[in-house]
Short mmCIF file of C-alpha atoms in Angstrom, two decimals:
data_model
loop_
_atom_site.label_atom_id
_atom_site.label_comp_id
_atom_site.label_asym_id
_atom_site.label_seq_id
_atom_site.Cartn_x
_atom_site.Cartn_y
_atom_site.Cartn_z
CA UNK A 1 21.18 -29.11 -17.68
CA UNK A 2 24.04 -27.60 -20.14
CA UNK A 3 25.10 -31.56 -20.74
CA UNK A 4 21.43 -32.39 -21.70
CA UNK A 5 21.04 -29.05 -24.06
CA UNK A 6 24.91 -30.28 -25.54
CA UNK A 7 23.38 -33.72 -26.18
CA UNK A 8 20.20 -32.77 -27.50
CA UNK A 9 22.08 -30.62 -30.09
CA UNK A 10 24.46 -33.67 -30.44
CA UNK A 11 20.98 -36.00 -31.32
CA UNK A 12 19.62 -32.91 -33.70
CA UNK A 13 23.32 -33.20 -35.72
CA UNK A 14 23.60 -36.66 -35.79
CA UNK A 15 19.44 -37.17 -37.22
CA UNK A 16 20.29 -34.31 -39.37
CA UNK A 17 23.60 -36.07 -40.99
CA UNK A 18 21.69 -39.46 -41.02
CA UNK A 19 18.70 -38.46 -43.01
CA UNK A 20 20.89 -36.28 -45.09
CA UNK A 21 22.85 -39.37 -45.92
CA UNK A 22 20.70 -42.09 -46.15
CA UNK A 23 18.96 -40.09 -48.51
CA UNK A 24 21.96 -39.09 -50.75
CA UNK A 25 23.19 -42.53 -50.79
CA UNK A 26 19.90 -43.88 -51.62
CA UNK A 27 19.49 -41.57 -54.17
CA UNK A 28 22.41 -42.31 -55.63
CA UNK A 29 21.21 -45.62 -56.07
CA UNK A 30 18.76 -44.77 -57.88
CA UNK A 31 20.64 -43.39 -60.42
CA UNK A 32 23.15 -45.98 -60.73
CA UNK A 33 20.28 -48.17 -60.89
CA UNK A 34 18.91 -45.90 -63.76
CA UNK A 35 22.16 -45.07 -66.22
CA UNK A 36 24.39 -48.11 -65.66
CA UNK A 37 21.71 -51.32 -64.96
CA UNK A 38 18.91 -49.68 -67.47
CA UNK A 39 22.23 -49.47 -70.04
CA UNK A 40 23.17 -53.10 -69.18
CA UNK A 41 19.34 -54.64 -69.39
CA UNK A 42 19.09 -53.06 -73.24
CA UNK A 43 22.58 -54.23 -74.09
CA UNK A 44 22.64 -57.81 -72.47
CA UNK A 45 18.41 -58.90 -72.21
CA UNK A 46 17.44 -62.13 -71.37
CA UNK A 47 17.80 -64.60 -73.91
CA UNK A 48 14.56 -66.07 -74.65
CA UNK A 49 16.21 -69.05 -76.14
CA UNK A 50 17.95 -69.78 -73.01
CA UNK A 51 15.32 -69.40 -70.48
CA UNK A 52 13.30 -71.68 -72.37
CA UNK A 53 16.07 -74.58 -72.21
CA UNK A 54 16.14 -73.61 -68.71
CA UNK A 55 12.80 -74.32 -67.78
CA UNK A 56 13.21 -77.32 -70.34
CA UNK A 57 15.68 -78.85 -67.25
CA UNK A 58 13.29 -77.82 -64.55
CA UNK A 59 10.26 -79.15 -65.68
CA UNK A 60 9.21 -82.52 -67.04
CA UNK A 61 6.23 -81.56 -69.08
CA UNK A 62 8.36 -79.17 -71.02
CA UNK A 63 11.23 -81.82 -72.03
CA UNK A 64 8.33 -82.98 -74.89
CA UNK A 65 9.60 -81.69 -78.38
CA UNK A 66 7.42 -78.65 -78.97
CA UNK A 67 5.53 -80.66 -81.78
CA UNK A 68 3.31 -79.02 -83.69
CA UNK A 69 3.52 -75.72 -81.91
CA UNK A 70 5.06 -73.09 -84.39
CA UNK A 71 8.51 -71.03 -82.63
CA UNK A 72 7.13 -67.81 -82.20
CA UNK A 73 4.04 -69.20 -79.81
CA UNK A 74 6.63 -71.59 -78.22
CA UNK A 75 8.74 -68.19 -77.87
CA UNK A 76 5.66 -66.07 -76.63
CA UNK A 77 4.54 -68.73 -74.03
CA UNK A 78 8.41 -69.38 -72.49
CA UNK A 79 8.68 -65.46 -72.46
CA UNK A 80 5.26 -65.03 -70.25
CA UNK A 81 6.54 -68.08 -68.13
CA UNK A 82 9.55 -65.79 -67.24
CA UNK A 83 7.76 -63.01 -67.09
CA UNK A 84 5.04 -64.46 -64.26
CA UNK A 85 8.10 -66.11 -62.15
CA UNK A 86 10.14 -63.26 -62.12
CA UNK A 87 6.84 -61.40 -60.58
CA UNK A 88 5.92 -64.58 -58.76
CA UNK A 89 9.35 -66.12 -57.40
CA UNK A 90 10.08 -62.60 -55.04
CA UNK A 91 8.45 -63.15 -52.26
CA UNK A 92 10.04 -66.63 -51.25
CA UNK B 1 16.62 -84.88 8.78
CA UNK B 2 19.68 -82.71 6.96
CA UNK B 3 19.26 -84.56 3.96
CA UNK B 4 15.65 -83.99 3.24
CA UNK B 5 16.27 -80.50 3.88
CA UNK B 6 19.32 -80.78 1.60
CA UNK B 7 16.79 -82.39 -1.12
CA UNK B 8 14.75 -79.73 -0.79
CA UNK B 9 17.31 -76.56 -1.21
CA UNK B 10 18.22 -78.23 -4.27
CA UNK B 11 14.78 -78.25 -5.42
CA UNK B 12 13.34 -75.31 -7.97
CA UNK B 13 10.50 -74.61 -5.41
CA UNK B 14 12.79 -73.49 -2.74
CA UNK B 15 15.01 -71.66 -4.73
CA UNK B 16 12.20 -69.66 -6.86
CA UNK B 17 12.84 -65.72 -6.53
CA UNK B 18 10.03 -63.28 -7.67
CA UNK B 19 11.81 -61.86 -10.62
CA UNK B 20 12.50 -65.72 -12.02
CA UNK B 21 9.44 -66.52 -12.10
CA UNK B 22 8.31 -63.10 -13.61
CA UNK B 23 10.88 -63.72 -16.72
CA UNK B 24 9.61 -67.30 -16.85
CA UNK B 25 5.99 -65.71 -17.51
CA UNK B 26 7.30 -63.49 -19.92
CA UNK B 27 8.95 -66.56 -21.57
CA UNK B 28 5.97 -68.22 -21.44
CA UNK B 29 4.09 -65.29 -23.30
CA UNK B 30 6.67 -65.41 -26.21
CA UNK B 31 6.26 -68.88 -26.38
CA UNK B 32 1.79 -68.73 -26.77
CA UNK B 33 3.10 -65.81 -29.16
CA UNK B 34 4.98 -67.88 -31.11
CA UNK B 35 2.94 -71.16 -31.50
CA UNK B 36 -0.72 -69.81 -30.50
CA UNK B 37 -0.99 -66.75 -32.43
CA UNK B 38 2.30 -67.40 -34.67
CA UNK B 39 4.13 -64.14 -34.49
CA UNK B 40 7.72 -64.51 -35.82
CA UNK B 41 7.84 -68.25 -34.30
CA UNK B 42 11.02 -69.04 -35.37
CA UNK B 43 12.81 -66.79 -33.04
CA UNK B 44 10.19 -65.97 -30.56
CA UNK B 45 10.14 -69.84 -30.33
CA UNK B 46 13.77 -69.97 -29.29
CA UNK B 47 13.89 -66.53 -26.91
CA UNK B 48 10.74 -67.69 -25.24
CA UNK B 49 12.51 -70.96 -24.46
CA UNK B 50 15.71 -69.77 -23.59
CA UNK B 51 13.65 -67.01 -21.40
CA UNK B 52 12.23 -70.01 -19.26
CA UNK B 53 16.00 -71.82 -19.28
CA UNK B 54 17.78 -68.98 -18.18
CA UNK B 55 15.98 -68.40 -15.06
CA UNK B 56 15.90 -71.36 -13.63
CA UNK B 57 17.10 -71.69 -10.42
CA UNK B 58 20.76 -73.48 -9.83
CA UNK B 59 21.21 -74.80 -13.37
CA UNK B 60 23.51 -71.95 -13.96
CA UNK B 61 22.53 -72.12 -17.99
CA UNK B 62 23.93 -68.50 -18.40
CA UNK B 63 26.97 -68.74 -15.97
CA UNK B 64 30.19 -68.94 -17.03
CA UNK B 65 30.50 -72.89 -17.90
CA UNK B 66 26.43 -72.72 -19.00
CA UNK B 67 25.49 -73.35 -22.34
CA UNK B 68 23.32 -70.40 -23.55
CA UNK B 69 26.57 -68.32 -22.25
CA UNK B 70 28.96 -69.43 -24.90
CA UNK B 71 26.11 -69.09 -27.28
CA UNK B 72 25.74 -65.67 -26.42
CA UNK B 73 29.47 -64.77 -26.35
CA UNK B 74 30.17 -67.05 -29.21
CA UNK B 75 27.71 -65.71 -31.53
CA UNK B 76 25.84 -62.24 -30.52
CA UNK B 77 28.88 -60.09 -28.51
CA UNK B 78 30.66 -61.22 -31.01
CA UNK B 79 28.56 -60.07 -33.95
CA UNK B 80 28.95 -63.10 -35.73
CA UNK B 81 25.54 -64.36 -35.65
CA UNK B 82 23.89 -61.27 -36.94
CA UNK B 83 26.26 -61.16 -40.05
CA UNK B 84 25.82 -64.68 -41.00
CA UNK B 85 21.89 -64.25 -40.92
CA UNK B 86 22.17 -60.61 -42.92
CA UNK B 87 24.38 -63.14 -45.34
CA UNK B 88 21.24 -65.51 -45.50
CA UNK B 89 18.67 -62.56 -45.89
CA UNK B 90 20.77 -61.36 -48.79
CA UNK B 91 20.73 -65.10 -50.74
CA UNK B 92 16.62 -65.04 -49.95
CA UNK B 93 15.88 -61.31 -51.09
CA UNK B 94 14.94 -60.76 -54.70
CA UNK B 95 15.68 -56.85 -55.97
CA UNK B 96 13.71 -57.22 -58.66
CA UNK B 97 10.98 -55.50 -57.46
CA UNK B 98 13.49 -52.56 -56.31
CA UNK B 99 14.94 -52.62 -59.54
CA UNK B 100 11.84 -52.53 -61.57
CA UNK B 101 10.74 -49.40 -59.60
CA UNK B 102 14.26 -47.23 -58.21
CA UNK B 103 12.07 -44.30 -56.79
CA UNK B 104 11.06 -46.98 -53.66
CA UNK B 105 14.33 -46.83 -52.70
CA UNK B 106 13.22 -43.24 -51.73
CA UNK B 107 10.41 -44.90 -49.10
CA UNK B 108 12.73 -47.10 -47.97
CA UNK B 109 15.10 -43.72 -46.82
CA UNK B 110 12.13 -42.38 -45.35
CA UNK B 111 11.28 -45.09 -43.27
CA UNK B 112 14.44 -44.33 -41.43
CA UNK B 113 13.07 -41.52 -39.80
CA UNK B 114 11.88 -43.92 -37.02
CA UNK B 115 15.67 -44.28 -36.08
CA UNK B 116 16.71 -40.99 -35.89
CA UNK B 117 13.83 -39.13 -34.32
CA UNK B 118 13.82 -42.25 -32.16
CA UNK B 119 17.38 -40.79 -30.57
CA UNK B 120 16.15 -37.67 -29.51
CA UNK B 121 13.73 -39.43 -27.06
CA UNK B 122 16.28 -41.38 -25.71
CA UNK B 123 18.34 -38.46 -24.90
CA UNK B 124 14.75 -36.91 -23.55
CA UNK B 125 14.62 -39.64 -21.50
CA UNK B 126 17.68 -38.93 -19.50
CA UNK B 127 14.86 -36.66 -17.48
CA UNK B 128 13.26 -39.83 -15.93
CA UNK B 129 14.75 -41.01 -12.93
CA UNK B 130 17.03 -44.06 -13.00
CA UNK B 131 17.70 -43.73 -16.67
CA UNK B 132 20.75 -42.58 -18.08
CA UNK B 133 21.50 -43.51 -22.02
CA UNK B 134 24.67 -41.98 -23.07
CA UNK B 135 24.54 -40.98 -26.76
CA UNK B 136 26.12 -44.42 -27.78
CA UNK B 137 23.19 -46.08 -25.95
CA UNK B 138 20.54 -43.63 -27.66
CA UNK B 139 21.87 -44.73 -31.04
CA UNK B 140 22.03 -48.28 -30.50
CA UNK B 141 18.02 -48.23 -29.25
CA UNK B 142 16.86 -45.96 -31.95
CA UNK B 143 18.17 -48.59 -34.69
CA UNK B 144 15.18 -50.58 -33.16
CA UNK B 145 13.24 -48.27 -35.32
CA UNK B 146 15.10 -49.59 -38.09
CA UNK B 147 13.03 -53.43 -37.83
CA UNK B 148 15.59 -55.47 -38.71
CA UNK B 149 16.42 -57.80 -35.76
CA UNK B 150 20.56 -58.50 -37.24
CA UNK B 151 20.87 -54.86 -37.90
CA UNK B 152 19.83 -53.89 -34.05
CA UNK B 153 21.91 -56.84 -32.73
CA UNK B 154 25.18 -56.01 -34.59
CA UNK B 155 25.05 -52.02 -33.60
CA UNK B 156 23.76 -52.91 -30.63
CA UNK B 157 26.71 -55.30 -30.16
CA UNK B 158 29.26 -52.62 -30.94
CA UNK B 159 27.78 -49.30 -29.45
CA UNK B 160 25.83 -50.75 -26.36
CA UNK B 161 26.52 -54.07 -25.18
CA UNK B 162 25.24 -53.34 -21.63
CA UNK B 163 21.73 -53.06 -23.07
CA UNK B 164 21.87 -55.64 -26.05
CA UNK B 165 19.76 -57.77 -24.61
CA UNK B 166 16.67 -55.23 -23.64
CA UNK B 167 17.30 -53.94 -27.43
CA UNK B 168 17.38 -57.51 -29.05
CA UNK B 169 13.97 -58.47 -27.74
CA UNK B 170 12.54 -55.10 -28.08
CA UNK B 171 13.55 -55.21 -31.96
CA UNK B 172 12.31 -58.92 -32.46
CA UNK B 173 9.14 -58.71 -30.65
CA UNK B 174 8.52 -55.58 -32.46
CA UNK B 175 9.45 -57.14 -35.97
CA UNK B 176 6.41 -59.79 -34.60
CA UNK B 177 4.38 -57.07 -34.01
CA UNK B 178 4.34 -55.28 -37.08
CA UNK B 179 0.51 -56.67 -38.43
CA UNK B 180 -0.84 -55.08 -35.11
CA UNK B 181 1.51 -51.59 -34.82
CA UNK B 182 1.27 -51.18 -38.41
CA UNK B 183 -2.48 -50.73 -39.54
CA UNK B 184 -3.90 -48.45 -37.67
CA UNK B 185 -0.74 -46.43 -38.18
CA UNK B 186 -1.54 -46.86 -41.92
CA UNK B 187 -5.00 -46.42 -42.01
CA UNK B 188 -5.17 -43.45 -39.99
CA UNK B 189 -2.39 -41.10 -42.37
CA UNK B 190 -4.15 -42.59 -45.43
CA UNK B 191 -7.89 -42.21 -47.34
CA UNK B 192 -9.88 -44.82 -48.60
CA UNK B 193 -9.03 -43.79 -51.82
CA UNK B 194 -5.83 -43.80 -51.29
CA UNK B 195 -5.43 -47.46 -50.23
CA UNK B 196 -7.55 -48.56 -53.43
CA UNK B 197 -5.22 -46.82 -55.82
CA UNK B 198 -3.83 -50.06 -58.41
CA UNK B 199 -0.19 -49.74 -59.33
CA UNK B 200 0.95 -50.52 -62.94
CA UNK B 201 2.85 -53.61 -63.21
CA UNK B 202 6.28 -53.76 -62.95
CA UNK B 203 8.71 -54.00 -66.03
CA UNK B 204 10.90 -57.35 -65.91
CA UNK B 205 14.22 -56.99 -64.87
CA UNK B 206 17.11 -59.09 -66.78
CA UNK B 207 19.77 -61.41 -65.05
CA UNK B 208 22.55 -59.30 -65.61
CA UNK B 209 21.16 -56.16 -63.14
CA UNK B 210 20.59 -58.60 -60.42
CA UNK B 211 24.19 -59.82 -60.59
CA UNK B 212 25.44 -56.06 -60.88
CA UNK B 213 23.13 -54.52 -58.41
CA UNK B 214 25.10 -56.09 -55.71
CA UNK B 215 28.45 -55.02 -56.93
CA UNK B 216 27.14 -52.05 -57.39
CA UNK B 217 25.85 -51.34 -53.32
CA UNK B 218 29.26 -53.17 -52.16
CA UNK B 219 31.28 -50.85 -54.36
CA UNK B 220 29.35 -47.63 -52.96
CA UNK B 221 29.17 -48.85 -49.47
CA UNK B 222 32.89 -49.01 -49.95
CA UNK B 223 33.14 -45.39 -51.13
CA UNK B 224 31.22 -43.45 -49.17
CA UNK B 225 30.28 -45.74 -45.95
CA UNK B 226 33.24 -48.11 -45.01
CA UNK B 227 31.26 -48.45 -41.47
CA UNK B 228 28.36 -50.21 -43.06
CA UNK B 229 30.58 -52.69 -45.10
CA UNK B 230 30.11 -56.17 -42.55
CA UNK B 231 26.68 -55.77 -42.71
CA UNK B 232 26.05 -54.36 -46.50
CA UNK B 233 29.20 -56.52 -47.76
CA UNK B 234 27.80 -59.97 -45.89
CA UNK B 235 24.39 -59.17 -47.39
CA UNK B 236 25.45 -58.39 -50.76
CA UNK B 237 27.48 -61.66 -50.82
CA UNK B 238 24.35 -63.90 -50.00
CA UNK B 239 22.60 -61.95 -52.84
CA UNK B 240 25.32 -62.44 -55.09
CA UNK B 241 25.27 -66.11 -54.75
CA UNK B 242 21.64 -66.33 -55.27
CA UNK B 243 21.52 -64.18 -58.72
CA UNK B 244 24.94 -65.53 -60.25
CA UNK B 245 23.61 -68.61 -60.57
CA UNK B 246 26.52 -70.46 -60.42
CA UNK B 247 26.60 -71.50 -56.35
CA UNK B 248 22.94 -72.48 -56.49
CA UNK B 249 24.00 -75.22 -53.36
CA UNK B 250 25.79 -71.82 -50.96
CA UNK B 251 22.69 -70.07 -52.03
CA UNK B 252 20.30 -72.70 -50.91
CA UNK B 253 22.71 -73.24 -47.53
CA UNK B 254 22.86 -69.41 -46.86
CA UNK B 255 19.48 -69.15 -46.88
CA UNK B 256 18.20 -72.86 -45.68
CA UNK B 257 20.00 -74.50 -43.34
CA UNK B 258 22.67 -72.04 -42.20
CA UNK B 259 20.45 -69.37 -41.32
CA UNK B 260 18.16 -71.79 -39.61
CA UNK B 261 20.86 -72.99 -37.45
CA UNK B 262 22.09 -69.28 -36.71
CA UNK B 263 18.56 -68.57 -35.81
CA UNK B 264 18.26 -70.98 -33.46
CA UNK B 265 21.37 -69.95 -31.82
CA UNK B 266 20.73 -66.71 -31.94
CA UNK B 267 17.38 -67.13 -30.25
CA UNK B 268 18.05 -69.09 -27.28
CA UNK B 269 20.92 -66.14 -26.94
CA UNK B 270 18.97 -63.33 -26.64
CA UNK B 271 16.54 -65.07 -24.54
CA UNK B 272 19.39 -65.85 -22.22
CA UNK B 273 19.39 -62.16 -21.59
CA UNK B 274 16.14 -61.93 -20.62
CA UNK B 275 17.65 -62.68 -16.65
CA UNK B 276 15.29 -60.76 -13.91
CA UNK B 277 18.44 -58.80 -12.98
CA UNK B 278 18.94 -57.51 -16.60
CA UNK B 279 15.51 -57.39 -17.66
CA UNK B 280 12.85 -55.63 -14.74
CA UNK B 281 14.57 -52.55 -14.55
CA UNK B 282 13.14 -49.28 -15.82
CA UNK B 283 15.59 -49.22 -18.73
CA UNK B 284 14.44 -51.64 -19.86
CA UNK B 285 10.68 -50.19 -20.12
CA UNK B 286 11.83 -47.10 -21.76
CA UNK B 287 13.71 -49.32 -24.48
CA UNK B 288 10.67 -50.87 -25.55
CA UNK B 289 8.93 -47.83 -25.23
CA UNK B 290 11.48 -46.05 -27.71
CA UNK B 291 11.22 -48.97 -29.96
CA UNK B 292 7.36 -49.07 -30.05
CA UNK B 293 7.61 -45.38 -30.65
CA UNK B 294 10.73 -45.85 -33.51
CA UNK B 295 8.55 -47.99 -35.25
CA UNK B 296 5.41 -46.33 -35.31
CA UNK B 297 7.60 -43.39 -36.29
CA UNK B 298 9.43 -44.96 -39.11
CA UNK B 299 5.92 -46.48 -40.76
CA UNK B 300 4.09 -42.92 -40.45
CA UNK B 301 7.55 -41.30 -42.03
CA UNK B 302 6.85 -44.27 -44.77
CA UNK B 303 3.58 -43.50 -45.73
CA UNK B 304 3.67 -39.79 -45.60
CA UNK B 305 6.63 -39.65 -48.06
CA UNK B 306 4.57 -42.49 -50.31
CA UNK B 307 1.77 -39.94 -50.26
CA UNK B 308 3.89 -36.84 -51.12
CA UNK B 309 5.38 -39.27 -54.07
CA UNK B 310 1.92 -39.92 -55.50
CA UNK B 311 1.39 -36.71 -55.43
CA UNK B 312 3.72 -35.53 -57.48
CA UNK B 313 4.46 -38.71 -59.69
CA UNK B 314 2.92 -39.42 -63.00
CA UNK B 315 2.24 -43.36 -62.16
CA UNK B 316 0.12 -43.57 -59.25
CA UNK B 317 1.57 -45.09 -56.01
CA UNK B 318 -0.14 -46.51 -53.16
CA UNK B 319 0.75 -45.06 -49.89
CA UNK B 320 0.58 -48.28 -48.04
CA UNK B 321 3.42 -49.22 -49.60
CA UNK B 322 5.14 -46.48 -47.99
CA UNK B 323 4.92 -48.50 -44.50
CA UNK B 324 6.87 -51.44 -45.86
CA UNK B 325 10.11 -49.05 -45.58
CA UNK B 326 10.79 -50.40 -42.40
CA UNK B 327 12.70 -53.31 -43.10
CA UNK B 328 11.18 -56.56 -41.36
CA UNK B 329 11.22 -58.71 -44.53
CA UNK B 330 8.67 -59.74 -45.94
CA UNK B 331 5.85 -58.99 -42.63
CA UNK B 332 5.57 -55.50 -43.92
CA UNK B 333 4.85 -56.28 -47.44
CA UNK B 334 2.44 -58.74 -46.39
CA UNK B 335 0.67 -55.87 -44.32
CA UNK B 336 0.74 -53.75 -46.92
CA UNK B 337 -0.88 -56.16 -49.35
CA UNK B 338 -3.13 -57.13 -46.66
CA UNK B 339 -4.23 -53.87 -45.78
CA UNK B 340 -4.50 -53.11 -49.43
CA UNK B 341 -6.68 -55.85 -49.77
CA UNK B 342 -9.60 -54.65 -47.51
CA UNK B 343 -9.84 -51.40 -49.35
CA UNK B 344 -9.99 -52.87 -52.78
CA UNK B 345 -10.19 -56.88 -53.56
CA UNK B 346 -8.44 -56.95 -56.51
CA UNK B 347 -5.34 -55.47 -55.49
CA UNK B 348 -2.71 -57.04 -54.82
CA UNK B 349 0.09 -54.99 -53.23
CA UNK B 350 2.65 -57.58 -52.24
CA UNK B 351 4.91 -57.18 -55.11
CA UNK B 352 5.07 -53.29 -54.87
CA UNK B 353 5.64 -53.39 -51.37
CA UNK B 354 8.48 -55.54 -51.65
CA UNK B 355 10.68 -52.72 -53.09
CA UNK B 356 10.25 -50.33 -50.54
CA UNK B 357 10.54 -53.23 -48.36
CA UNK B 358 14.01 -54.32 -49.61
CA UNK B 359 15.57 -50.65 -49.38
CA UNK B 360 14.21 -50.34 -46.07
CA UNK B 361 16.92 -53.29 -45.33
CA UNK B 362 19.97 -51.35 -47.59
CA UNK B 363 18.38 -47.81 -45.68
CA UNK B 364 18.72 -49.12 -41.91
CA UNK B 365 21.62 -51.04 -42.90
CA UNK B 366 23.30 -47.55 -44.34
CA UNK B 367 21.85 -45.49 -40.93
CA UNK B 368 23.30 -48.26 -38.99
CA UNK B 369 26.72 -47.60 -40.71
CA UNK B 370 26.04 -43.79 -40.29
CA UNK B 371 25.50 -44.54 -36.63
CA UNK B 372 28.72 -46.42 -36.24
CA UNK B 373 30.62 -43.85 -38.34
CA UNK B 374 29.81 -40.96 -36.23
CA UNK B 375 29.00 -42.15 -32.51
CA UNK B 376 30.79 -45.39 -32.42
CA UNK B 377 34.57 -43.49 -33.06
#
């Protein structure tokens, strides 16, 4: 009965220390995820430029030249495009 | 005369036992699981099958010299199999959603509850008759709770191998089960209101976090939890390769062809365990009662700290989303979104979900580190 009471308090330590930690280290995610990838997203954003050329090579209907469209619509569209796969593309 | 009785000893009728054909039913039950109701078919598909192969009589498929053996030493004792699928899981998950909203990470540690209340009741079960888990054992059936089938194999692998195979199927069939376990659990801690509450759409996240994020979990892992580092480090690596960009074709293998190959393999190897003599004994039943109870655990532990976040945070958050903390990418987002769905039409979960959804794979990844850290010395 003593061995059972020992490994019961054993259990209680070791959930105690888990949650503890999962938690800290998780949290500390979060931050990192806060100061240093929030710093890096202002400094280094997407460049709209590029992601359009991308999806120029992807798709066939883009490779056109943009005609008559003036840049800043061209640059709105390609940016919503982005936007809507980067929602759409995460659950692949 | 001898030689029709000869032909019929070597016959499966004659050789049949009770428990064989007991496992074989079980097998058979994964398999109308898999490809009738299509729970988690691509490994129930497998186990089922290699359920039904490794009990039949005289082919000696899991003796040494039988096929699903090797498999099984080859690729689950050894851990191997497990790592190379986390690896795969890694090049298919997306942070985005994770990175877009950090605080999920916090439902994702919650949802980890499920493993470590889980371990006091397989201590408490040391009471019953016939059972006796040592505190490695408890550990390695309470990471059931953690619903993520590599995560349960590798600890499993390294803390209990005696009772791998009861805790592989337990884990899998659970994963399966999540859209039955996990709604009523949901609906019962939550309101109506609650479950209609709309979440503001998340902020896009740039190229260069994804390819840091990573980094920045190895780099930590290596810090503070060198324990977790196979599974966090082979994980990290398949995500890696998917946001850099640059290996598009290791990606697309990681997560194509070479998990599809592990999975097979690793299928017909935990079915292999499911022998009579391994599988009918009342271990066994209190393993997949922990795990039922692990998981139930984990999703209530989910939602409640969901609710307690909405409570106190300025955007709103849907509980539901709390239950996707148990790993078992992406079933429990789906559940979330689908429960979501019946309480309001127009709102669509999914993407929400799949943050809390993703830490709950980093969370039982770090308690299965935790685990190792502390019991498996």
């Amino acid at each position: 009965m003593d061995n059972m009471q020992q490994q019961f308090i054993e259990a209680g330590t070791l959930m105690l220390a888990g949650m503890v930690f999962v938690f800290v280290f998780l949290s500390m995610l979060i931050i990192f995820i806060n100061t240093v990838l929030a710093k890096l997203a202002i400094k280094f954003p997407d460049p709209i430029v590029a992601s359009s050329s991308r999806a120029n090579k992807k798709s066939k209907s883009h490779s056109k030249p943009h005609g008559d469209f003036s840049p800043a619509v061209v640059a709105a569209i390609s940016g919503a495009v982005k936007r809507y796969r980067s929602q759409h593309g995460q659950d692949k | 005369m001898d030689s029709l009785t000869k032909l019929w000893l070597s016959t499966g009728l004659a050789n049949f036992e009770l428990g064989q054909v007991v496992m074989m039913l079980v097998g058979c039950g994964l398999l109308y699981l898999a490809i009738a109701r299509n729970f988690e078919p691509l490994l129930l598909l497998p186990m089922g099958f290699g359920a039904i192969l490794t009990n039949i009589p005289l082919s000696g498929f899991s003796e040494v010299g039988g096929l699903l053996h090797y498999i099984y030493y080859a690729g689950i004792d050894t851990g191997i199999f497990p790592l190379i699928i986390f690896m795969g899981v890694g090049a298919m998950t997306d942070f985005g959603a994770l990175i877009a909203n950090p605080k999920t990470l916090l439902l994702g540690a919650a949802a980890q509850f499920g493993i470590f209340a889980t371990l006091f009741g397989a201590i408490a079960l040391n009471y019953v008759p016939g059972i006796e888990f040592t505190l490695k054992d408890a550990s390695a059936i309470a990471i059931i709770g953690g619903a993520d089938g590599p995560t349960a194999i590798f600890l499993a692998s390294k803390l209990a191998p005696d009772l791998l195979g009861a805790i592989a199927v337990a884990a899998y069939s659970y994963m399966a089960l999540v859209p039955i376990i996990q709604p009523p659990i949901m609906r019962a801690l939550t309101t109506l209101d609650e479950r209609k509450i709309e979440m503001a759409q998340l902020r896009s996240v740039t190229k260069i976090e994804k390819i840091i994020f990573p980094l920045g979990v190895l780099l930590m892992t290596i810090f503070f939890l060198p324990a977790a580092t196979p599974l966090v480090g082979m994980f990290c690596l398949g995500n890696l390769m998917r946001e850099s960009g640059v290996v598009d074709r290791l990606s697309s293998t990681a997560q194509n062809e070479l998990i599809n190959i592990t999975t097979i393999f690793l299928g017909l190897g935990v079915g292999s365990k499911l022998s009579a003599e391994a599988f009918l004994n009342v271990e066994t039943l209190g393993i997949l009662g922990l795990g039922a109870v692990a998981f139930s655990i984990g999703t209530a532990s989910g939602v409640i700290m969901a609710k307690t976040m909405n409570k106190f945070s300025k955007v709103p958050i849907n509980p539901l989303i709390g239950a996707a903390g148990v790993s078992a990418v992406p079933m429990a987002a789906r559940v979330a979104n689908k429960v979501g769905l019946e309480a309001n039409p127009h709102n669509f979960l999914l993407m929400h979900a799949m943050g809390p959804n993703v830490a709950g794979v980093l969370g039982s990844a770090v308690a299965a580190g935790v685990l190792l850290a502390l019991v498996g010395g």
